[in-house]
């Protein structure tokens, strides 16, 4: 008898905030049962991303002031109550995994049975049905179980059919990184007249932002490690600046219309220096450290606009799926791991060895 028939599945659970020891691979997890308006999804693949790692190590806690690698060495030891992205305590054990590509294999009441067999992507940031307003959201693998298991369940309307020749491994590289990038680019209304500087450009979100900004006709300047310059140029960047050097060595002050920032850290002020008068700055990450020094006079004297980008309207993911189906964007998968290799995958991710995405192959 199969584990599905027995009501069990394999998966990885997070037992609390901390280091890699908090991730446990188990082979007899209870199988999810779809409730009304939900579907049961056989997970084909799940991506590795900052959101899941930051949640595991409790990096979102206000007690943390260092970069992600500094905290990730051991993780928080106090099981911080504000360690999730929402600031609310998490319920452990939790199955993480914000990125999920899979197939609908069963439906709950109120869902058309014709949806069984659809290959889908699950929207990682979803509307919280218990609270009103689009800024009341939950995230896959944070406030609900995610894709680091053989099966998961989700609201039917948050499961988007994909019509693409891409593999499920490739499709799983899109949801979290590309929706984060598209949300930033959409918020600042990047267009064909813009010069856009993107930090962390070799990572999942950064490499996605290059493609999505180029899709809108913008000129892209990418900041990444010297060793990754060629691969970032291959993604579509027009110019690459070495992360190891001052941005101002090779980029003039007031020469950039938009900054898409995923890094922050000690060199943050240089990003503001290169922005033109009335430039736009968007941020959705701070892997080099969340505490920066700002001269408020620069903000108002240059008439700048700052955008903090987390919450996403459904239109962002709808557009992303359309880009995928139309072949307008391409996946950038650097390495594939088995689900049981999640600790190795997250270690490689933190070491920033690869350009683009790392993906777990979950179900064959």
Coordinates of C-alpha atoms in Angstrom, one line a residue:
X1 CA 0.0 0.0 0.0
X2 CA 1.3 3.4 -0.9
X3 CA 2.0 6.1 1.7
X4 CA -0.7 8.2 0.0
X5 CA -3.2 5.4 0.6
X6 CA -2.0 5.1 4.2
X7 CA -2.4 8.8 4.7
X8 CA 1.3 9.6 5.2
X9 CA 4.0 11.5 3.3
X10 CA 7.6 12.4 3.4
X11 CA 8.7 16.0 4.1
X12 CA 11.0 18.4 6.1
X13 CA 9.6 20.1 9.2
X14 CA 11.0 23.1 11.0
X15 CA 10.9 22.5 14.7
X16 CA 11.8 26.1 15.8
X17 CA 14.0 29.1 15.0
X18 CA 17.7 28.2 14.8
X19 CA 20.4 26.5 12.7
X20 CA 20.1 23.6 10.3
X21 CA 19.5 21.2 13.2
X22 CA 16.0 22.6 13.3
X23 CA 15.2 21.0 9.9
X24 CA 14.1 17.4 10.3
X25 CA 13.4 15.0 7.4
X26 CA 10.5 12.7 8.3
X27 CA 8.9 9.9 6.4
X28 CA 5.5 9.6 8.2
X29 CA 4.0 13.1 8.2
X30 CA 0.2 13.3 8.1
X31 CA -1.2 13.8 4.6
X32 CA -3.0 17.1 4.2
X33 CA -6.8 16.9 3.6
X34 CA -8.2 19.7 1.5
X35 CA -11.1 21.6 3.1
X36 CA -13.8 23.6 1.3
X37 CA -12.3 25.6 -1.6
X38 CA -8.9 23.9 -1.2
X39 CA -7.0 21.5 -3.3
X40 CA -4.5 18.8 -2.6
X41 CA -1.2 19.3 -4.5
X42 CA 1.4 16.7 -5.3
X43 CA 4.6 18.8 -5.0
X44 CA 6.9 18.2 -8.0
X45 CA 9.6 20.8 -7.0
X46 CA 10.3 23.5 -4.5
X47 CA 12.8 26.4 -4.7
X48 CA 15.3 27.5 -2.1
X49 CA 15.0 31.2 -1.1
X50 CA 15.9 33.8 1.4
X51 CA 12.4 33.9 2.9
X52 CA 12.5 30.4 4.2
X53 CA 16.0 30.7 5.5
X54 CA 15.4 34.0 7.2
X55 CA 12.3 32.5 8.8
X56 CA 14.2 29.5 10.0
X57 CA 17.0 31.6 11.6
X58 CA 14.6 34.2 13.0
X59 CA 16.4 37.0 11.0
X60 CA 13.2 39.1 10.8
X61 CA 13.4 39.6 14.6
X62 CA 14.0 43.2 15.7
X63 CA 16.7 41.8 18.0
X64 CA 18.8 41.0 14.9
X65 CA 21.1 43.7 13.5
X66 CA 23.6 41.6 11.5
X67 CA 23.6 40.2 8.0
X68 CA 22.0 36.9 7.1
X69 CA 25.2 34.8 7.1
X70 CA 26.2 36.1 10.5
X71 CA 22.9 35.0 12.0
X72 CA 22.7 31.8 9.9
X73 CA 25.8 30.3 11.5
X74 CA 23.9 29.2 14.5
X75 CA 20.4 30.7 14.2
X76 CA 18.6 32.5 17.0
X77 CA 18.9 30.7 20.3
X78 CA 15.9 32.4 22.0
X79 CA 13.2 31.1 19.7
X80 CA 12.2 34.7 19.0
X81 CA 8.5 35.5 19.1
X82 CA 9.0 38.1 16.3
X83 CA 11.2 35.9 14.1
X84 CA 8.8 35.6 11.2
X85 CA 8.4 38.1 8.3
X86 CA 5.0 39.1 9.7
X87 CA 6.3 39.7 13.2
X88 CA 3.8 37.2 14.6
X89 CA 4.9 34.0 16.4
X90 CA 5.0 30.9 14.3
X91 CA 3.4 27.5 15.1
X92 CA 5.9 24.7 15.1
X93 CA 6.5 22.1 13.7
X94 CA 6.1 23.8 10.3
X95 CA 6.6 22.7 6.8
X96 CA 8.4 25.5 5.0
X97 CA 8.7 26.1 1.2
X98 CA 7.4 29.3 -0.3
X99 CA 8.2 28.1 -3.9
X100 CA 5.9 25.3 -5.1
X101 CA 5.2 23.7 -8.5
X102 CA 3.0 20.7 -8.5
X103 CA -0.1 18.9 -9.7
X104 CA -3.6 19.1 -8.3
X105 CA -4.6 15.5 -7.4
X106 CA -7.7 16.1 -5.2
X107 CA -10.2 18.9 -4.5
X108 CA -12.3 19.9 -1.5
X109 CA -15.9 20.9 -1.5
X110 CA -16.8 23.8 -3.9
X111 CA -13.9 23.2 -6.3
X112 CA -14.4 22.0 -9.8
X113 CA -13.2 18.4 -10.1
X114 CA -12.0 19.2 -13.6
X115 CA -9.1 20.9 -12.0
X116 CA -7.6 17.5 -11.0
X117 CA -4.5 16.9 -13.2
X118 CA -3.6 20.6 -13.6
X119 CA 0.1 21.5 -13.3
X120 CA 0.1 24.6 -11.1
X121 CA 2.2 27.2 -9.4
X122 CA 1.0 28.3 -5.9
X123 CA 1.1 32.0 -5.2
X124 CA 3.6 32.4 -2.3
X125 CA 2.1 35.5 -0.8
X126 CA -1.6 35.1 -0.4
X127 CA -4.6 37.0 0.9
X128 CA -5.4 36.3 4.5
X129 CA -9.0 35.4 4.4
X130 CA -9.4 36.0 8.1
X131 CA -8.6 39.7 7.7
X132 CA -9.8 42.4 5.4
X133 CA -7.5 44.4 3.1
X134 CA -4.8 43.4 0.5
X135 CA -2.1 44.2 3.0
X136 CA -3.3 41.4 5.3
X137 CA -1.4 38.5 3.8
X138 CA 0.1 35.1 4.6
X139 CA 3.1 33.3 3.1
X140 CA 3.4 29.7 2.0
X141 CA 5.7 27.9 4.4
X142 CA 5.3 30.6 7.1
X143 CA 1.6 31.0 8.2
X144 CA 0.7 27.8 6.5
X145 CA 2.5 24.7 5.4
X146 CA 4.5 24.9 2.2
X147 CA 6.3 22.9 -0.5
X148 CA 9.0 21.0 1.4
X149 CA 6.9 17.8 1.4
X150 CA 5.5 15.4 -1.1
X151 CA 2.0 16.9 -0.8
X152 CA 0.6 20.2 0.3
X153 CA -2.8 21.9 0.2
X154 CA -3.8 25.4 -0.8
X155 CA -6.8 27.5 -1.7
X156 CA -7.9 26.7 -5.2
X157 CA -7.9 30.3 -6.3
X158 CA -4.2 30.6 -5.2
X159 CA -3.2 27.8 -7.6
X160 CA -2.4 29.1 -11.0
X161 CA -2.4 26.7 -14.0
X162 CA 0.7 26.9 -16.2
X163 CA 0.8 26.1 -19.9
X164 CA 4.6 25.9 -20.6
X165 CA 7.1 23.4 -21.9
X166 CA 9.4 24.2 -19.0
X167 CA 10.0 21.4 -16.5
X168 CA 8.6 21.5 -13.0
X169 CA 12.1 22.0 -11.7
X170 CA 12.4 25.2 -13.8
X171 CA 8.9 26.4 -13.0
X172 CA 9.6 26.0 -9.2
X173 CA 12.3 28.6 -9.6
X174 CA 9.8 31.4 -10.4
X175 CA 7.2 32.0 -7.6
X176 CA 8.9 33.7 -4.7
X177 CA 11.9 35.3 -6.4
X178 CA 10.2 36.5 -9.6
X179 CA 7.1 37.7 -7.8
X180 CA 9.3 39.7 -5.4
X181 CA 11.2 41.2 -8.3
X182 CA 8.1 41.9 -10.4
X183 CA 6.4 43.6 -7.4
X184 CA 9.3 45.9 -6.9
X185 CA 9.6 46.8 -10.6
X186 CA 5.9 47.3 -10.8
X187 CA 5.7 49.5 -7.7
X188 CA 8.4 51.9 -9.1
X189 CA 6.9 51.7 -12.6
X190 CA 10.1 50.9 -14.4
X191 CA 9.9 51.9 -18.1
X192 CA 12.0 52.0 -21.3
X193 CA 13.5 55.4 -20.4
X194 CA 14.9 54.2 -17.1
X195 CA 18.4 53.2 -16.0
X196 CA 18.0 50.6 -13.2
X197 CA 20.7 49.6 -10.8
X198 CA 20.1 46.1 -9.2
X199 CA 22.0 44.9 -6.1
X200 CA 22.4 41.2 -5.3
X201 CA 22.1 40.6 -9.0
X202 CA 23.4 37.1 -9.1
X203 CA 20.8 35.8 -6.6
X204 CA 17.3 34.5 -7.4
X205 CA 15.5 37.8 -7.0
X206 CA 18.3 39.9 -8.5
X207 CA 18.6 37.7 -11.6
X208 CA 14.8 37.8 -11.9
X209 CA 14.8 41.6 -11.6
X210 CA 17.3 41.8 -14.5
X211 CA 15.0 39.9 -16.8
X212 CA 11.9 41.7 -15.7
X213 CA 13.4 45.2 -16.0
X214 CA 14.8 44.3 -19.4
X215 CA 11.3 43.1 -20.4
X216 CA 10.1 46.6 -19.9
X217 CA 12.9 48.1 -22.0
X218 CA 15.1 49.5 -19.2
X219 CA 18.9 49.7 -19.2
X220 CA 20.2 47.5 -16.3
X221 CA 23.3 48.0 -14.2
X222 CA 23.9 44.9 -12.0
X223 CA 26.0 44.7 -8.8
X224 CA 27.4 41.3 -8.0
X225 CA 30.7 39.5 -7.1
X226 CA 33.4 39.8 -9.7
X227 CA 33.4 36.0 -10.2
X228 CA 29.8 36.1 -11.3
X229 CA 30.0 39.0 -13.8
X230 CA 29.9 36.9 -16.9
X231 CA 26.9 34.9 -15.8
X232 CA 25.0 38.1 -14.8
X233 CA 25.7 39.6 -18.2
X234 CA 24.4 36.5 -19.8
X235 CA 21.1 37.0 -18.0
X236 CA 20.7 40.3 -19.7
X237 CA 22.5 43.0 -17.7
X238 CA 24.0 45.9 -19.7
X239 CA 26.8 46.6 -17.2
X240 CA 28.2 44.9 -14.1
X241 CA 29.7 46.6 -11.1
X242 CA 31.9 44.5 -8.7
X243 CA 30.3 44.1 -5.3
X244 CA 33.8 44.2 -3.8
X245 CA 34.5 47.8 -5.0
X246 CA 32.8 51.1 -4.3
X247 CA 29.9 51.7 -6.6
X248 CA 31.1 55.3 -7.1
X249 CA 34.4 54.1 -8.7
X250 CA 32.5 53.1 -11.8
X251 CA 29.1 54.8 -11.6
X252 CA 28.6 58.5 -11.5
X253 CA 26.6 60.3 -8.9
X254 CA 23.0 61.1 -10.0
X255 CA 23.2 58.7 -13.0
X256 CA 20.5 56.2 -12.2
X257 CA 16.7 56.5 -12.2
X258 CA 15.8 53.5 -10.1
X259 CA 17.6 51.3 -7.5
X260 CA 16.3 47.8 -6.9
X261 CA 17.9 46.9 -3.6
X262 CA 18.1 43.4 -2.0
X263 CA 21.3 44.0 0.0
X264 CA 21.4 47.2 2.1
X265 CA 24.5 47.0 4.4
X266 CA 27.4 49.3 4.9
X267 CA 27.5 50.6 1.3
X268 CA 23.9 51.6 1.3
X269 CA 24.5 55.3 1.1
X270 CA 26.2 54.9 -2.3
X271 CA 23.0 53.6 -3.7
X272 CA 21.3 56.9 -2.8
X273 CA 24.2 58.9 -4.1
X274 CA 23.9 57.4 -7.6
X275 CA 20.1 58.1 -7.8
X276 CA 19.1 61.1 -9.9
X277 CA 17.0 63.9 -8.6
X278 CA 13.5 62.4 -8.2
X279 CA 14.9 58.9 -8.4
X280 CA 13.0 55.9 -7.0
X281 CA 14.4 53.4 -4.6
X282 CA 12.8 50.0 -3.9
X283 CA 13.9 47.5 -1.3
X284 CA 12.8 44.0 -0.5
X285 CA 15.9 42.6 1.3
X286 CA 18.9 43.4 3.4
X287 CA 21.2 40.4 3.3
X288 CA 24.3 42.5 4.0
X289 CA 22.7 44.0 7.1
X290 CA 19.4 45.8 7.9
X291 CA 20.9 48.8 9.8
X292 CA 22.0 51.6 7.5
X293 CA 23.0 55.3 7.9
X294 CA 20.9 57.8 6.0
X295 CA 21.3 61.5 5.6
X296 CA 17.7 62.7 5.5
X297 CA 18.8 65.9 3.7
X298 CA 19.7 63.7 0.7
X299 CA 16.2 62.2 0.8
X300 CA 14.4 65.6 0.6
X301 CA 16.9 67.7 -1.3
X302 CA 17.0 65.2 -4.1
X303 CA 13.2 64.7 -3.9
X304 CA 13.6 61.0 -3.8
X305 CA 10.8 58.4 -3.4
X306 CA 11.4 55.2 -1.3
X307 CA 9.4 52.1 -1.7
X308 CA 9.4 49.2 0.8
X309 CA 8.1 46.2 -1.1
X310 CA 6.6 43.2 0.6
X311 CA 2.8 43.0 0.1
X312 CA 1.8 42.0 -3.4
X313 CA -1.6 42.4 -5.1
X314 CA -2.8 39.2 -7.0
X315 CA -2.2 41.0 -10.3
X316 CA 1.6 40.6 -9.7
X317 CA 1.4 36.8 -9.7
X318 CA -1.2 36.8 -12.5
X319 CA 1.2 38.8 -14.7
X320 CA 4.1 36.6 -13.8
X321 CA 2.3 33.4 -14.8
X322 CA 1.3 35.2 -18.1
X323 CA 5.0 36.0 -18.8
X324 CA 5.9 32.3 -18.2
X325 CA 3.1 31.0 -20.4
X326 CA 4.1 33.5 -23.1
X327 CA 7.7 32.6 -22.9
X328 CA 8.8 36.1 -22.0
X329 CA 11.1 35.1 -19.1
X330 CA 13.4 32.2 -18.6
X331 CA 14.4 30.2 -15.5
X332 CA 17.9 30.2 -14.2
X333 CA 18.4 27.0 -12.2
X334 CA 21.9 26.4 -11.2
X335 CA 21.6 23.1 -9.1
X336 CA 19.0 20.6 -8.2
X337 CA 18.9 18.6 -4.9
X338 CA 16.7 15.8 -3.5
X339 CA 14.4 16.9 -0.7
X340 CA 16.4 15.1 1.9
X341 CA 19.4 17.3 0.8
X342 CA 17.8 20.5 2.0
X343 CA 20.5 21.3 4.5
X344 CA 23.1 21.0 1.8
X345 CA 21.0 23.2 -0.5
X346 CA 20.5 25.9 2.1
X347 CA 24.2 25.9 2.9
X348 CA 25.1 26.3 -0.7
X349 CA 22.5 29.1 -1.0
X350 CA 24.0 31.0 1.9
X351 CA 27.5 30.5 0.5
X352 CA 26.3 32.3 -2.6
X353 CA 28.3 29.9 -4.8
X354 CA 25.8 29.8 -7.7
X355 CA 24.0 32.3 -9.9
X356 CA 20.2 32.1 -10.0
X357 CA 18.1 29.5 -8.2
X358 CA 18.7 26.2 -6.3
X359 CA 15.7 23.8 -6.5
X360 CA 14.6 20.7 -4.6
X361 CA 13.2 17.8 -6.6
X362 CA 10.4 16.6 -4.4
X363 CA 8.2 14.0 -6.3
X364 CA 8.9 12.2 -9.5

